[in-house]
Short mmCIF file of C-alpha atoms (C1' of nucleotides) in Angstrom, two decimals:
data_model
loop_
_atom_site.label_atom_id
_atom_site.label_comp_id
_atom_site.label_asym_id
_atom_site.label_seq_id
_atom_site.Cartn_x
_atom_site.Cartn_y
_atom_site.Cartn_z
CA MET A 1 165.68 109.24 38.69
CA SER A 2 169.21 110.35 38.23
CA GLY A 3 170.55 113.49 38.45
CA SER A 4 170.09 116.78 36.09
CA PRO A 5 170.01 115.83 32.16
CA GLY A 6 173.66 116.24 31.17
CA GLU A 7 175.11 117.82 28.05
CA THR A 8 178.49 119.61 27.25
CA TYR A 9 178.71 122.83 25.55
CA GLU A 10 181.26 124.86 24.21
CA ARG A 11 182.09 128.58 24.66
CA PRO A 12 184.25 129.79 21.85
CA HIS A 13 184.81 133.53 21.74
CA ARG A 14 182.79 134.67 18.80
CA PRO A 15 181.32 131.63 17.14
CA PRO A 16 178.25 129.56 16.47
CA ARG A 17 176.11 132.02 14.56
CA PRO A 18 174.86 131.01 11.12
CA GLU A 19 176.20 134.46 10.23
CA GLY A 20 172.68 135.33 8.49
CA ALA A 21 170.44 133.94 10.73
CA PRO A 22 167.13 135.52 10.62
CA ALA A 23 166.67 137.89 13.65
CA ALA A 24 163.33 136.40 14.34
CA ASP A 25 164.87 133.29 15.41
CA ARG A 26 166.92 135.23 17.80
CA ARG A 27 164.81 135.23 20.59
CA SER A 28 163.43 131.70 20.38
CA GLY A 29 167.16 130.59 20.10
CA ILE A 30 168.28 132.19 22.96
CA ARG A 31 165.20 130.86 24.96
CA GLU A 32 166.34 127.26 23.77
CA ALA A 33 170.03 128.10 25.16
CA ALA A 34 168.57 129.41 28.56
CA LEU A 35 166.30 126.27 28.81
CA ARG A 36 169.38 123.84 28.40
CA LEU A 37 171.14 126.09 30.53
CA PHE A 38 169.00 126.09 33.32
CA ALA A 39 168.21 122.35 33.26
CA THR A 40 171.77 121.33 33.45
CA GLN A 41 173.37 124.15 35.65
CA SER A 42 170.33 125.54 37.43
CA TYR A 43 169.02 128.91 36.91
CA ARG A 44 170.90 130.57 39.41
CA SER A 45 174.47 129.50 38.34
CA THR A 46 173.30 130.32 34.44
CA THR A 47 174.71 133.58 33.77
CA MET A 48 173.72 135.80 30.84
CA THR A 49 177.35 135.10 29.50
CA ASP A 50 176.73 131.49 29.57
CA ILE A 51 173.59 131.94 27.35
CA GLY A 52 175.03 134.41 24.97
CA ALA A 53 177.90 132.28 24.24
CA VAL A 54 175.51 129.64 23.14
CA VAL A 55 173.91 131.90 20.66
CA GLY A 56 177.08 133.30 19.88
CA MET A 57 176.97 137.06 21.28
CA ARG A 58 178.04 138.66 24.61
CA GLY A 59 176.14 139.14 27.53
CA PRO A 60 174.83 142.65 27.72
CA SER A 61 173.86 142.06 23.91
CA LEU A 62 170.95 139.70 25.03
CA TYR A 63 169.23 142.72 26.62
CA LYS A 64 168.22 143.99 23.03
CA HIS A 65 166.13 140.79 22.86
CA VAL A 66 164.89 139.84 26.36
CA ALA A 67 164.28 142.23 29.42
CA SER A 68 165.90 140.22 32.04
CA LYS A 69 167.28 136.61 32.86
CA HIS A 70 163.83 136.13 35.29
CA GLU A 71 161.85 136.87 32.22
CA LEU A 72 163.29 133.57 30.33
CA LEU A 73 162.73 131.55 33.38
CA ALA A 74 159.09 132.98 33.94
CA GLU A 75 158.47 132.49 30.03
CA ILE A 76 159.45 128.79 30.44
CA MET A 77 157.82 127.76 33.39
CA ILE A 78 154.36 129.47 32.46
CA GLY A 79 154.59 128.25 29.00
CA THR A 80 155.04 124.47 30.28
CA MET A 81 151.99 124.89 32.47
CA GLU A 82 150.03 126.16 29.78
CA GLN A 83 150.89 123.57 27.37
CA LEU A 84 150.11 120.72 29.91
CA ILE A 85 146.86 122.17 30.66
CA ALA A 86 146.06 122.52 26.78
CA ASP A 87 147.35 118.76 26.51
CA ASN A 88 144.88 117.66 28.90
CA THR A 89 142.06 119.30 27.74
CA ALA A 90 142.57 117.88 24.12
CA ALA A 91 143.06 114.51 25.78
CA VAL A 92 139.77 114.20 27.68
CA ALA A 93 137.90 115.84 24.73
CA GLY A 94 137.53 112.69 22.68
CA THR A 95 135.38 110.40 24.73
CA ASP A 96 133.24 110.44 28.03
CA ASP A 97 134.47 107.17 29.48
CA VAL A 98 136.08 108.06 32.75
CA ARG A 99 138.93 105.14 32.18
CA GLU A 100 139.47 106.44 28.72
CA GLN A 101 139.90 109.98 29.79
CA LEU A 102 142.31 108.85 32.54
CA ARG A 103 144.30 106.54 30.34
CA ARG A 104 144.50 109.84 27.99
CA SER A 105 145.06 112.41 30.46
CA VAL A 106 147.98 110.00 31.74
CA GLU A 107 149.38 109.20 28.25
CA ALA A 108 149.50 113.10 27.49
CA HIS A 109 150.95 113.82 30.81
CA ILE A 110 153.90 111.42 30.32
CA ARG A 111 154.23 112.53 26.48
CA TYR A 112 154.76 115.76 27.71
CA HIS A 113 157.51 115.01 30.41
CA ALA A 114 159.26 112.54 27.95
CA ARG A 115 159.17 114.95 24.87
CA HIS A 116 159.88 117.99 26.94
CA ARG A 117 162.13 116.88 29.43
CA LEU A 118 164.22 119.97 30.10
CA GLU A 119 161.04 122.29 30.16
CA ALA A 120 159.42 119.77 32.61
CA PHE A 121 162.61 119.34 34.57
CA VAL A 122 163.01 123.33 35.08
CA GLY A 123 159.33 123.77 35.68
CA ASN A 124 159.68 121.23 38.67
CA ARG A 125 163.17 122.51 40.17
CA GLU A 126 162.65 126.18 39.45
CA ILE A 127 159.47 127.01 41.46
CA GLY A 128 161.37 128.56 44.15
CA SER A 129 163.45 131.05 41.85
CA LEU A 130 160.21 132.59 40.19
CA GLU A 131 159.78 136.15 41.62
CA GLN A 132 156.04 137.43 42.13
CA PRO A 133 153.73 137.39 40.56
CA ASP A 134 154.92 134.76 38.15
CA GLN A 135 155.45 132.33 41.01
CA ASP A 136 151.77 132.44 41.69
CA ARG A 137 150.90 132.46 38.07
CA VAL A 138 152.59 129.12 37.87
CA LEU A 139 151.39 127.63 41.51
CA ALA A 140 147.69 128.65 40.16
CA ARG A 141 148.17 126.66 37.06
CA ARG A 142 149.73 123.67 38.83
CA SER A 143 146.94 123.59 41.18
CA ASP A 144 144.53 123.70 38.14
CA TYR A 145 146.13 120.70 36.15
CA GLU A 146 146.48 118.73 39.52
CA ARG A 147 142.58 119.30 40.32
CA ARG A 148 141.82 117.67 36.97
CA PHE A 149 143.34 114.59 37.92
CA ARG A 150 142.03 114.70 41.08
CA GLU A 151 138.21 115.24 40.14
CA LEU A 152 138.76 112.65 37.12
CA ILE A 153 139.33 110.11 39.65
CA GLU A 154 136.46 111.58 42.24
CA ARG A 155 133.92 111.10 39.05
CA GLY A 156 135.54 107.38 38.51
CA MET A 157 134.91 106.68 42.17
CA ALA A 158 131.37 108.14 41.98
CA GLU A 159 130.63 105.93 38.86
CA ARG A 160 132.02 102.96 40.44
CA ALA A 161 134.63 102.69 37.38
CA PHE A 162 137.41 103.41 40.19
CA GLY A 163 138.29 102.30 43.53
CA VAL A 164 140.70 104.00 45.67
CA GLN A 165 141.15 104.96 49.42
CA SER A 166 142.11 108.60 48.55
CA ALA A 167 141.63 110.35 45.08
CA ARG A 168 144.29 113.03 46.09
CA ILE A 169 146.77 110.35 46.64
CA ALA A 170 146.04 108.48 43.74
CA SER A 171 146.31 111.41 41.79
CA TYR A 172 149.56 112.72 43.47
CA SER A 173 151.01 109.17 42.87
CA ILE A 174 150.02 109.43 39.04
CA LEU A 175 151.28 112.89 38.71
CA ASP A 176 154.35 112.42 40.40
CA MET A 177 155.60 109.33 38.84
CA GLY A 178 154.91 111.00 35.61
CA ILE A 179 157.14 114.02 36.87
CA GLY A 180 159.97 111.58 37.42
CA VAL A 181 159.91 110.67 33.94
CA ALA A 182 161.56 113.81 33.00
CA SER A 183 164.43 113.13 35.11
CA TRP A 184 165.22 109.49 33.50
CA PHE A 185 163.95 109.13 30.44
CA ARG A 186 166.13 109.32 27.09
CA GLU A 187 165.05 108.93 23.61
CA GLY A 188 166.55 106.06 21.88
CA GLY A 189 166.66 104.03 25.18
CA GLU A 190 164.73 101.04 25.80
CA PHE A 191 161.07 102.36 24.82
CA THR A 192 159.70 105.08 22.55
CA VAL A 193 157.69 107.51 23.74
CA ASP A 194 154.62 106.17 23.04
CA GLN A 195 155.56 102.69 24.66
CA LEU A 196 156.36 104.71 27.72
CA ALA A 197 153.10 106.75 27.56
CA TYR A 198 151.20 103.36 27.03
CA GLN A 199 152.70 101.39 29.91
CA TYR A 200 152.26 104.50 32.36
CA GLY A 201 148.56 104.46 31.11
CA ASP A 202 148.27 101.12 32.41
CA ILE A 203 149.74 101.90 35.87
CA ALA A 204 147.55 104.62 36.37
CA LEU A 205 144.71 102.37 35.82
CA ARG A 206 146.02 99.58 38.10
CA ILE A 207 146.24 102.49 40.50
CA VAL A 208 142.58 103.17 40.57
CA GLY A 209 141.85 99.53 40.86
CA VAL A 210 140.83 99.17 36.99
CA ARG A 211 142.04 95.42 36.01
CA THR A 212 144.71 95.29 33.36
CA PRO A 213 146.61 92.73 31.41
CA ASP A 214 149.86 91.26 32.71
CA VAL A 215 148.55 90.25 35.80
CA PRO A 216 150.51 87.79 38.19
CA GLY A 217 150.88 84.06 36.38
CA GLY A 218 149.68 84.85 32.98
CA ASP A 219 146.94 87.37 31.68
CA GLN A 220 144.04 86.00 33.12
CA MET B 1 153.62 118.38 44.03
CA SER B 2 153.54 122.09 45.11
CA GLY B 3 156.90 124.49 45.40
CA SER B 4 159.49 124.30 47.75
CA PRO B 5 158.98 123.68 51.48
CA GLY B 6 157.99 126.93 52.93
CA GLU B 7 158.91 128.39 55.94
CA THR B 8 159.89 132.01 57.54
CA TYR B 9 163.06 133.03 59.34
CA GLU B 10 164.00 135.66 61.41
CA ARG B 11 167.38 137.02 61.33
CA PRO B 12 168.25 139.13 64.32
CA HIS B 13 171.66 140.78 64.66
CA ARG B 14 173.18 138.58 67.59
CA PRO B 15 170.19 136.55 68.69
CA PRO B 16 168.56 132.76 68.75
CA ARG B 17 171.50 131.41 70.81
CA PRO B 18 170.53 129.72 74.28
CA GLU B 19 173.45 131.04 75.63
CA GLY B 20 174.92 128.14 77.27
CA ALA B 21 174.54 125.66 74.38
CA PRO B 22 176.97 122.82 74.38
CA ALA B 23 179.74 123.41 71.78
CA ALA B 24 178.80 119.63 70.64
CA ASP B 25 175.54 120.80 69.45
CA ARG B 26 176.87 123.52 67.55
CA ARG B 27 177.65 121.41 64.23
CA SER B 28 174.47 119.58 64.48
CA GLY B 29 172.74 122.85 64.78
CA ILE B 30 174.60 124.35 61.78
CA ARG B 31 173.78 121.56 59.69
CA GLU B 32 170.24 121.58 60.44
CA ALA B 33 169.74 125.34 59.72
CA ALA B 34 171.73 124.65 56.44
CA LEU B 35 169.25 122.21 55.55
CA ARG B 36 166.21 123.98 56.36
CA LEU B 37 167.88 127.02 54.22
CA PHE B 38 169.18 124.72 51.29
CA ALA B 39 165.51 123.23 51.35
CA THR B 40 163.42 126.76 50.88
CA GLN B 41 166.13 128.87 48.98
CA SER B 42 168.46 126.41 47.36
CA TYR B 43 171.73 125.59 48.04
CA ARG B 44 173.16 128.32 45.70
CA SER B 45 170.98 131.28 47.25
CA THR B 46 171.82 130.37 50.98
CA THR B 47 174.67 132.13 51.94
CA MET B 48 177.25 131.60 55.08
CA THR B 49 175.75 134.49 56.80
CA ASP B 50 172.12 133.45 56.32
CA ILE B 51 173.24 130.21 58.01
CA GLY B 52 174.92 131.67 60.57
CA ALA B 53 171.78 134.00 61.30
CA VAL B 54 169.73 131.15 62.17
CA VAL B 55 172.43 129.61 64.73
CA GLY B 56 173.29 133.04 65.97
CA MET B 57 176.79 133.60 64.86
CA ARG B 58 178.43 135.52 62.01
CA GLY B 59 179.19 133.93 58.67
CA PRO B 60 182.82 133.70 59.10
CA SER B 61 182.60 132.46 62.31
CA LEU B 62 181.10 129.19 60.70
CA TYR B 63 184.38 127.98 59.41
CA LYS B 64 185.38 127.02 63.03
CA HIS B 65 182.73 124.08 62.66
CA VAL B 66 182.51 123.48 59.48
CA ALA B 67 185.18 123.20 56.73
CA SER B 68 183.07 124.67 53.79
CA LYS B 69 179.43 125.55 52.25
CA HIS B 70 179.96 122.58 50.15
CA GLU B 71 180.75 120.32 52.92
CA LEU B 72 177.37 120.86 54.39
CA LEU B 73 175.63 119.87 51.30
CA ALA B 74 177.61 116.65 50.57
CA GLU B 75 176.82 115.70 54.17
CA ILE B 76 173.08 115.85 54.09
CA MET B 77 172.94 114.32 50.12
CA ILE B 78 175.06 111.23 51.67
CA GLY B 79 173.45 111.00 55.02
CA THR B 80 170.31 110.81 53.18
CA MET B 81 171.16 108.27 50.67
CA GLU B 82 172.67 106.07 53.44
CA GLN B 83 169.77 105.97 55.51
CA LEU B 84 167.28 105.31 52.61
CA ILE B 85 169.57 102.15 51.70
CA ALA B 86 169.87 101.03 55.72
CA ASP B 87 166.01 101.55 55.90
CA ASN B 88 165.78 99.31 53.04
CA THR B 89 167.74 96.61 54.42
CA ALA B 90 165.72 96.57 57.52
CA ALA B 91 162.80 96.34 55.76
CA VAL B 92 163.40 93.29 53.54
CA ALA B 93 164.85 91.47 56.60
CA GLY B 94 161.81 90.32 58.32
CA THR B 95 160.30 88.35 55.38
CA ASP B 96 160.74 86.15 52.70
CA ASP B 97 157.63 86.95 50.85
CA VAL B 98 158.17 89.21 47.76
CA ARG B 99 154.96 90.83 48.29
CA GLU B 100 155.57 91.42 51.67
CA GLN B 101 158.98 92.48 51.09
CA LEU B 102 157.81 95.14 48.41
CA ARG B 103 155.07 96.36 50.87
CA ARG B 104 157.59 97.26 53.36
CA SER B 105 160.23 98.62 51.09
CA VAL B 106 157.71 100.98 49.84
CA GLU B 107 156.54 101.68 53.35
CA ALA B 108 159.75 102.60 54.47
CA HIS B 109 160.72 104.76 51.16
CA ILE B 110 157.49 106.65 51.84
CA ARG B 111 158.03 106.97 55.69
CA TYR B 112 161.40 108.51 54.99
CA HIS B 113 160.25 110.92 52.40
CA ALA B 114 157.27 112.08 54.84
CA ARG B 115 159.30 112.29 57.72
CA HIS B 116 162.50 113.88 56.45
CA ARG B 117 160.96 115.83 53.49
CA LEU B 118 163.82 118.58 53.54
CA GLU B 119 166.41 115.95 53.20
CA ALA B 120 164.51 114.12 50.41
CA PHE B 121 163.88 117.37 48.79
CA VAL B 122 167.33 118.71 49.10
CA GLY B 123 168.64 115.01 47.97
CA ASN B 124 166.41 115.24 44.75
CA ARG B 125 166.89 118.68 43.57
CA GLU B 126 170.78 119.68 44.32
CA ILE B 127 172.27 116.77 42.86
CA GLY B 128 173.66 118.89 40.22
CA SER B 129 175.14 121.24 42.87
CA LEU B 130 177.57 118.54 44.16
CA GLU B 131 181.37 118.45 43.23
CA GLN B 132 183.19 115.51 42.53
CA PRO B 133 183.83 113.12 44.16
CA ASP B 134 181.07 113.75 46.17
CA GLN B 135 178.30 113.67 43.52
CA ASP B 136 179.33 110.25 41.98
CA ARG B 137 179.22 108.94 45.77
CA VAL B 138 175.63 110.20 45.74
CA LEU B 139 174.82 108.60 42.47
CA ALA B 140 176.28 105.53 43.33
CA ARG B 141 173.98 105.08 46.33
CA ARG B 142 171.00 105.89 44.35
CA SER B 143 171.62 103.47 42.03
CA ASP B 144 172.20 100.79 44.53
CA TYR B 145 168.97 102.12 45.95
CA GLU B 146 167.22 101.81 42.66
CA ARG B 147 168.54 98.53 41.94
CA ARG B 148 167.01 97.08 45.08
CA PHE B 149 163.49 97.72 44.07
CA ARG B 150 163.78 96.95 40.54
CA GLU B 151 165.43 93.48 41.18
CA LEU B 152 162.72 93.12 43.91
CA ILE B 153 160.44 93.16 41.30
CA GLU B 154 161.92 91.27 39.26
CA ARG B 155 162.07 88.49 41.86
CA GLY B 156 158.53 88.65 41.99
CA MET B 157 157.86 88.41 38.13
CA ALA B 158 160.12 85.14 38.28
CA GLU B 159 157.82 83.93 41.15
CA ARG B 160 154.77 84.76 39.32
CA ALA B 161 153.67 87.13 42.12
CA PHE B 162 153.94 90.02 40.22
CA GLY B 163 152.91 91.05 36.77
CA VAL B 164 154.36 93.80 34.69
CA GLN B 165 155.39 95.06 31.67
CA SER B 166 158.70 96.36 32.55
CA ALA B 167 160.30 96.00 36.04
CA ARG B 168 162.05 99.04 35.36
CA ILE B 169 159.34 101.51 34.73
CA ALA B 170 157.51 99.59 37.58
CA SER B 171 160.60 100.40 40.18
CA TYR B 172 160.68 104.03 38.82
CA SER B 173 157.20 104.97 38.85
CA ILE B 174 157.13 103.41 42.76
CA LEU B 175 160.08 105.47 43.50
CA ASP B 176 159.00 108.48 41.89
CA MET B 177 155.78 108.52 43.52
CA GLY B 178 157.46 108.39 46.49
CA ILE B 179 159.95 111.04 46.18
CA GLY B 180 156.76 113.40 45.23
CA VAL B 181 155.60 112.82 48.83
CA ALA B 182 158.56 115.15 50.01
CA SER B 183 157.31 117.90 48.20
CA TRP B 184 153.57 117.85 49.03
CA PHE B 185 153.38 116.23 52.40
CA ARG B 186 152.62 118.13 55.43
CA GLU B 187 152.39 116.74 58.96
CA GLY B 188 149.20 117.25 60.35
CA GLY B 189 147.17 117.31 57.29
CA GLU B 190 144.45 114.70 56.14
CA PHE B 191 146.61 111.73 56.75
CA THR B 192 149.45 110.66 59.25
CA VAL B 193 152.85 109.25 58.02
CA ASP B 194 151.46 105.70 58.87
CA GLN B 195 148.22 105.93 56.71
CA LEU B 196 150.49 107.55 53.93
CA ALA B 197 152.82 104.73 54.24
CA TYR B 198 150.02 102.05 53.87
CA GLN B 199 148.27 103.51 50.75
CA TYR B 200 151.50 103.84 49.03
CA GLY B 201 151.96 100.20 49.71
CA ASP B 202 148.97 99.30 48.40
CA ILE B 203 149.53 101.49 45.48
CA ALA B 204 153.02 99.90 44.79
CA LEU B 205 151.36 96.40 45.30
CA ARG B 206 148.61 97.19 42.57
CA ILE B 207 151.17 98.68 40.17
CA VAL B 208 152.97 95.14 40.16
CA GLY B 209 149.48 93.66 39.89
CA VAL B 210 148.64 92.21 43.06
CA ARG B 211 145.14 92.55 43.83
CA THR B 212 144.05 94.73 46.95
CA PRO B 213 140.79 95.82 48.54
CA ASP B 214 138.85 98.91 47.43
CA VAL B 215 138.60 97.49 44.00
CA PRO B 216 135.87 99.17 41.87
CA GLY B 217 132.11 98.67 42.89
CA GLY B 218 132.91 97.57 46.35
CA ASP B 219 135.77 95.25 47.88
CA GLN B 220 134.65 92.20 45.63
"C1'" DC C 1 183.25 134.15 68.00
"C1'" DC C 2 184.20 138.86 65.45
"C1'" DT C 3 185.58 142.50 62.24
"C1'" DA C 4 188.37 143.60 57.81
"C1'" DC C 5 188.85 142.19 53.47
"C1'" DC C 6 190.46 139.58 49.35
"C1'" DG C 7 189.16 138.11 44.90
"C1'" DA C 8 185.75 136.49 42.17
"C1'" DT C 9 181.52 136.78 40.03
"C1'" DC C 10 177.05 138.43 38.12
"C1'" DG C 11 172.98 141.29 36.56
"C1'" DG C 12 172.38 145.16 34.36
"C1'" DT C 13 173.07 150.05 32.19
"C1'" DA C 14 175.60 153.58 29.23
"C1'" DG C 15 176.78 155.00 25.19
"C1'" DG C 16 178.23 153.90 21.43
"C1'" DC D 1 175.92 143.89 18.82
"C1'" DC D 2 180.08 145.65 21.55
"C1'" DT D 3 183.53 147.43 25.46
"C1'" DA D 4 183.37 149.64 30.04
"C1'" DC D 5 181.63 149.69 34.19
"C1'" DC D 6 178.31 149.99 38.37
"C1'" DG D 7 177.04 148.19 42.27
"C1'" DA D 8 175.89 144.25 45.04
"C1'" DT D 9 176.88 139.85 46.53
"C1'" DC D 10 179.65 136.00 48.29
"C1'" DG D 11 182.89 132.08 49.93
"C1'" DG D 12 186.84 131.78 52.37
"C1'" DT D 13 191.33 133.82 55.04
"C1'" DA D 14 193.67 136.89 58.24
"C1'" DG D 15 194.63 137.99 62.43
"C1'" DG D 16 193.21 138.75 66.14
#
DNA sequence: CCTACCGATCGGTAGG
DNA sequence: CCTACCGATCGGTAGG
């Protein structure tokens, strides 16, 4: 729930290149640098000079590897949504039980937001920075992703496994609490990613009305 | 959970001033215009010319009413946190029951995020755009606000009214799902602000392990 | 409240 | 991969 992920960078004149770094890694190195800078300074405030400095070249030299600054943002954001959708597909594949599918969906959601904090953070803050047609591409994938959770909850309702006042609000609340994880989670803190995922799985089940241990006054 | 709040503006050459608008309203009009533009285009992408166009003057003329563009952002963000804290103080004042205090705190949280979507949206996205000492001022108020929820949950645990694995995660999940409301809520949609607040109050109670109607299979 | 304008910044291109 | 540089933008000031 705090501000943007904070790190510090140095920006020497002609520096941090491992000399003989394979040209193939160039592009992914640039993407990683861009991601870090977009997350900490915002897309708009990050300059090509900034990105270049991290990977050890001048701003204009980046155009040998990428078409534009916007392309870097679009790749990050579309890749993020594709990964979330793929993870969700894998999560629900292993079982037919709607409770277990919800738990696994939420755990995958949390795991992604904890392990790929920067991607998730940028993905949620920079939607307005995307130009068309990339913005629509990302929004379409977001709708798809949201729909999976809503329909899962609706199925749980139909099977009388879940009980909520509104499947839409239940799904938003579950998704939004996961999104929040990208803002405050830090590896090496009080909880591991796995512990976090499990706890949020429990919380999601409680939201849809499934009984979980740790009820008030003991585990009855 | 969608993108930024979308509206459209016109930017005529010398336009939308009600002619004899009281000079006292000038400043608040400018703040409102800035808020809308910061929310839809981001702080960084909003120019003084943009803001001036909304209130019917040239960019440089704004400096007769405000000290800087940054001052507008800082006022919005500090004001947002102060209001949230004041609302929370009022919310817990009317009762001693920890369940009822949590419900009212969450309802106030949701109400603010639904009624002041733009403030909340900007308040959560533009923290990194704030310069010191304003950023620290806002972060200090955020910590205060978060602590209120965490300590309330801890009290509920001590009184055996609540049962959670981690008060910190429970409070983050509750706060974060409320923050999400600012992204997707639209007045005139499926739910009124009051209905929304009530439903989230229920969800929060479920998260902390308090039984609520609409359990699976009827209301038990 | 306006025009003129300063000083600085930035994405991207040219042409090695 | 670099330097030089274009064209455009922007916050803010000067001086009415």
